[in-house]
């Protein structure tokens, strides 16, 4: 029996069978995402609302289509491959000076947030009766780094003898639900406590689980917050490589044949585009890269809203979800603290 996993955050293309990605399967879902994005663009222009926020709202309004098997391949394409391209193009809006400008305190904070969040997952799982640390590592890494994609990578490193498919599914459902909730609530929290654009961008990039949700929430706050959130979030994603190496070293599998790509290519592409922009190499193409990034990110966020498993909070069992909730609260509190100290 094939597990029905949430594909809203499938940045690595791990959740959908590559053989099913034919044009006939891709077009129906892609047409829905295109229509949703165009509708969001019209409404955003009409009412002066950020496009990313309107894309999310339109996507959520179409959430009833999320489990239609005729549409899932197109949704996965928009929230996976097209979103990766959009993130790479987003690098053309950023310079290396901005990357360095987030400061050493922020970089230290990102490493600390990721480390403590993973450990909080391990500790919470132990308190709830998991003798082995593996489920806690899985859930904590998913919260700390990049949601479902990190969970899949960590599960591949640990192997099925340590993490079975049921546990992986529980984490994927829980992380998708919590990330969608965070994308909606955290920008409101940033407004409520009167964070400036950089503070809000750091908070959203450091505390929201999935890449699409973090960047989408940032741009729903402001353009500068979105740029900051992208830098912070992709810095977290870059930590996937050392985390996987540490897990592989501590819990080796000599017979493991599955290879895991430790460093996502779209992260390197983002920073390469930022470097090219810093040296003025993209001056003649900025209009096209800006438009491409805006539309692809809007499409990715719309697809994410459509695919968000809003019923997952009630469907998931309480104990695995509690591990994710505790780790999420730890990440949020640490992010709030560092945003208050270092991003003013």
Coordinates of C-alpha atoms in Angstrom, one line a residue, residues 66-308:
X66 CA -5.5 19.2 -2.4
X67 CA -6.1 15.4 -2.3
X68 CA -7.5 15.1 -5.8
X69 CA -5.2 12.5 -7.4
X70 CA -5.6 14.1 -10.9
X71 CA -4.0 17.3 -9.6
X72 CA -1.3 16.2 -7.2
X73 CA 1.5 15.9 -9.7
X74 CA 1.0 19.5 -10.9
X75 CA 0.8 20.8 -7.4
X76 CA 4.0 18.9 -6.5
X77 CA 5.7 20.4 -9.6
X78 CA 4.7 24.0 -8.5
X79 CA 5.7 23.5 -4.8
X80 CA 8.9 21.6 -5.7
X81 CA 10.8 22.2 -8.9
X82 CA 9.3 25.5 -9.8
X83 CA 9.7 26.8 -6.3
X84 CA 13.4 25.8 -6.3
X85 CA 13.8 27.8 -9.5
X86 CA 12.0 30.8 -7.9
X87 CA 14.3 30.6 -4.9
X88 CA 17.4 30.6 -7.1
X89 CA 16.0 33.7 -9.0
X90 CA 15.3 35.3 -5.7
X91 CA 19.1 35.5 -5.1
X92 CA 19.2 38.2 -7.8
X93 CA 17.5 40.5 -5.4
X94 CA 20.1 40.0 -2.7
X95 CA 23.8 41.0 -2.5
X96 CA 26.6 39.4 -0.5
X97 CA 26.7 42.5 1.6
X98 CA 23.2 41.7 2.7
X99 CA 24.2 38.1 3.5
X100 CA 27.1 39.3 5.6
X101 CA 25.0 42.2 7.0
X102 CA 22.8 39.9 9.0
X103 CA 25.8 39.8 11.4
X104 CA 27.8 37.2 13.4
X105 CA 25.3 37.2 16.2
X106 CA 22.5 36.2 13.7
X107 CA 24.7 33.5 12.2
X108 CA 25.6 32.2 15.7
X109 CA 21.9 32.3 16.6
X110 CA 20.9 30.2 13.5
X111 CA 23.4 27.5 14.5
X112 CA 22.2 27.6 18.1
X113 CA 18.6 27.5 17.2
X114 CA 19.0 24.5 15.0
X115 CA 21.1 22.6 17.6
X116 CA 18.9 23.3 20.6
X117 CA 15.7 22.6 18.5
X118 CA 17.0 19.1 17.5
X119 CA 18.0 18.4 21.1
X120 CA 14.6 19.5 22.4
X121 CA 13.0 17.0 20.0
X122 CA 15.2 14.2 21.5
X123 CA 14.5 15.2 25.1
X124 CA 10.7 15.5 24.5
X125 CA 10.5 12.2 22.8
X126 CA 12.4 10.6 25.7
X127 CA 10.0 12.1 28.2
X128 CA 7.1 10.7 26.2
X129 CA 8.5 7.1 26.4
X130 CA 10.8 6.8 23.3
X131 CA 13.8 4.9 24.7
X132 CA 15.9 5.3 21.5
X133 CA 16.6 8.9 20.4
X134 CA 15.8 8.3 16.7
X135 CA 12.2 9.6 16.6
X136 CA 13.3 12.7 18.5
X137 CA 16.2 13.3 16.1
X138 CA 13.8 12.9 13.1
X139 CA 11.1 15.3 14.5
X140 CA 13.6 17.8 15.9
X141 CA 15.6 17.9 12.6
X142 CA 12.4 18.5 10.6
X143 CA 11.5 21.5 12.8
X144 CA 15.0 22.8 13.0
X145 CA 16.1 22.7 9.3
X146 CA 13.6 22.5 6.5
X147 CA 10.5 20.5 7.3
X148 CA 9.5 17.5 5.3
X149 CA 12.6 17.5 3.2
X150 CA 14.9 17.3 6.2
X151 CA 12.7 14.6 7.7
X152 CA 13.1 12.5 4.6
X153 CA 16.8 13.0 4.5
X154 CA 17.3 12.1 8.2
X155 CA 15.0 9.1 7.9
X156 CA 17.1 7.8 4.9
X157 CA 20.3 8.2 7.0
X158 CA 18.8 6.4 10.1
X159 CA 17.2 3.6 8.0
X160 CA 13.9 1.8 8.4
X161 CA 15.1 -0.4 11.3
X162 CA 15.3 2.8 13.4
X163 CA 12.5 4.9 11.8
X164 CA 9.6 3.0 10.3
X165 CA 7.2 4.4 7.7
X166 CA 4.5 5.0 10.2
X167 CA 6.7 7.3 12.3
X168 CA 7.9 9.1 9.2
X169 CA 4.4 9.7 8.0
X170 CA 3.4 11.0 11.5
X171 CA 6.3 13.5 11.3
X172 CA 5.5 14.6 7.8
X173 CA 1.8 15.2 8.6
X174 CA 2.6 17.0 11.9
X175 CA 5.4 19.2 10.4
X176 CA 3.2 20.2 7.4
X177 CA 0.4 21.2 9.7
X178 CA 2.6 23.1 12.1
X179 CA 4.5 24.8 9.3
X180 CA 1.2 26.0 7.7
X181 CA 0.0 27.2 11.1
X182 CA 3.3 29.1 11.7
X183 CA 3.2 30.7 8.2
X184 CA -0.2 32.2 9.2
X185 CA 0.4 33.1 12.8
X186 CA 4.0 34.2 13.0
X187 CA 3.7 37.3 10.8
X188 CA 0.8 38.4 13.0
X189 CA 2.9 37.9 16.0
X190 CA 5.7 40.0 14.5
X191 CA 3.3 42.8 13.8
X192 CA 1.8 42.5 17.3
X193 CA 5.2 42.9 19.0
X194 CA 6.2 45.7 16.6
X195 CA 9.2 44.1 15.0
X196 CA 10.9 46.0 12.2
X197 CA 11.4 44.4 8.8
X198 CA 14.8 42.9 9.6
X199 CA 13.6 41.6 13.0
X200 CA 10.5 40.1 11.4
X201 CA 12.6 38.6 8.6
X202 CA 14.9 36.9 11.0
X203 CA 12.1 35.6 13.2
X204 CA 10.2 34.1 10.2
X205 CA 13.3 32.7 8.5
X206 CA 14.6 31.2 11.8
X207 CA 11.3 29.8 13.2
X208 CA 9.1 28.6 10.4
X209 CA 9.8 25.0 9.3
X210 CA 9.4 24.8 5.6
X211 CA 11.3 27.0 3.0
X212 CA 8.2 28.0 1.0
X213 CA 6.3 29.0 4.2
X214 CA 9.2 30.9 5.7
X215 CA 9.9 32.9 2.5
X216 CA 6.2 33.4 1.8
X217 CA 5.6 34.7 5.4
X218 CA 8.5 37.0 5.1
X219 CA 7.3 38.6 1.9
X220 CA 3.8 38.9 3.3
X221 CA 5.3 41.1 6.0
X222 CA 7.4 43.3 3.6
X223 CA 9.9 43.0 0.8
X224 CA 12.9 43.6 3.2
X225 CA 11.5 41.0 5.6
X226 CA 11.2 38.5 2.8
X227 CA 14.8 39.0 1.7
X228 CA 16.0 38.6 5.2
X229 CA 13.8 35.6 5.8
X230 CA 15.2 34.0 2.6
X231 CA 18.8 34.5 3.7
X232 CA 18.2 33.2 7.3
X233 CA 16.1 30.2 6.1
X234 CA 18.5 29.1 3.5
X235 CA 21.3 29.4 6.0
X236 CA 19.4 26.9 8.1
X237 CA 18.9 24.7 5.1
X238 CA 22.7 24.8 4.5
X239 CA 23.1 23.2 7.9
X240 CA 21.4 20.0 6.7
X241 CA 24.8 18.8 5.4
X242 CA 26.7 18.9 8.7
X243 CA 23.6 17.6 10.6
X244 CA 23.4 14.5 8.2
X245 CA 27.1 13.9 8.6
X246 CA 26.9 14.0 12.4
X247 CA 24.0 11.6 12.4
X248 CA 25.6 9.3 9.9
X249 CA 28.8 9.3 12.0
X250 CA 27.0 8.6 15.3
X251 CA 24.6 6.1 13.9
X252 CA 26.3 4.4 11.0
X253 CA 24.7 1.9 8.6
X254 CA 27.4 -0.1 6.9
X255 CA 24.9 -1.8 4.6
X256 CA 23.1 1.5 3.6
X257 CA 22.8 1.7 -0.2
X258 CA 20.7 4.8 -0.4
X259 CA 22.6 8.0 -1.2
X260 CA 21.3 11.3 0.2
X261 CA 22.1 14.6 -1.3
X262 CA 23.3 16.5 1.8
X263 CA 23.6 20.0 0.3
X264 CA 20.5 21.1 -1.7
X265 CA 21.5 22.6 -5.1
X266 CA 19.0 25.4 -4.9
X267 CA 20.7 26.8 -1.8
X268 CA 24.0 27.0 -3.7
X269 CA 22.1 28.6 -6.7
X270 CA 20.6 31.2 -4.5
X271 CA 24.0 32.3 -3.1
X272 CA 25.6 32.2 -6.6
X273 CA 22.9 34.5 -7.9
X274 CA 23.5 36.8 -5.0
X275 CA 27.2 36.9 -5.8
X276 CA 26.5 37.6 -9.5
X277 CA 24.2 40.4 -8.4
X278 CA 26.8 41.8 -6.1
X279 CA 29.2 42.2 -9.0
X280 CA 26.6 43.8 -11.3
X281 CA 26.5 40.8 -13.6
X282 CA 22.7 40.7 -13.6
X283 CA 22.0 44.4 -14.2
X284 CA 20.4 43.9 -17.6
X285 CA 18.3 40.9 -16.5
X286 CA 17.0 42.2 -13.2
X287 CA 13.5 42.9 -14.6
X288 CA 13.2 39.3 -15.8
X289 CA 14.7 37.7 -12.7
X290 CA 12.4 39.8 -10.4
X291 CA 9.3 38.9 -12.4
X292 CA 10.3 35.2 -12.6
X293 CA 11.0 35.0 -8.8
X294 CA 7.8 36.8 -7.9
X295 CA 5.5 34.6 -10.0
X296 CA 7.2 31.3 -9.2
X297 CA 7.2 32.1 -5.5
X298 CA 3.6 33.1 -5.7
X299 CA 2.7 29.9 -7.6
X300 CA 4.7 27.8 -5.1
X301 CA 3.0 29.4 -2.1
X302 CA -0.4 28.9 -3.7
X303 CA 0.3 25.3 -4.3
X304 CA 1.5 25.0 -0.7
X305 CA -1.7 26.4 0.5
X306 CA -3.7 24.0 -1.6
X307 CA -1.7 21.0 -0.5
X308 CA -1.5 22.0 3.2

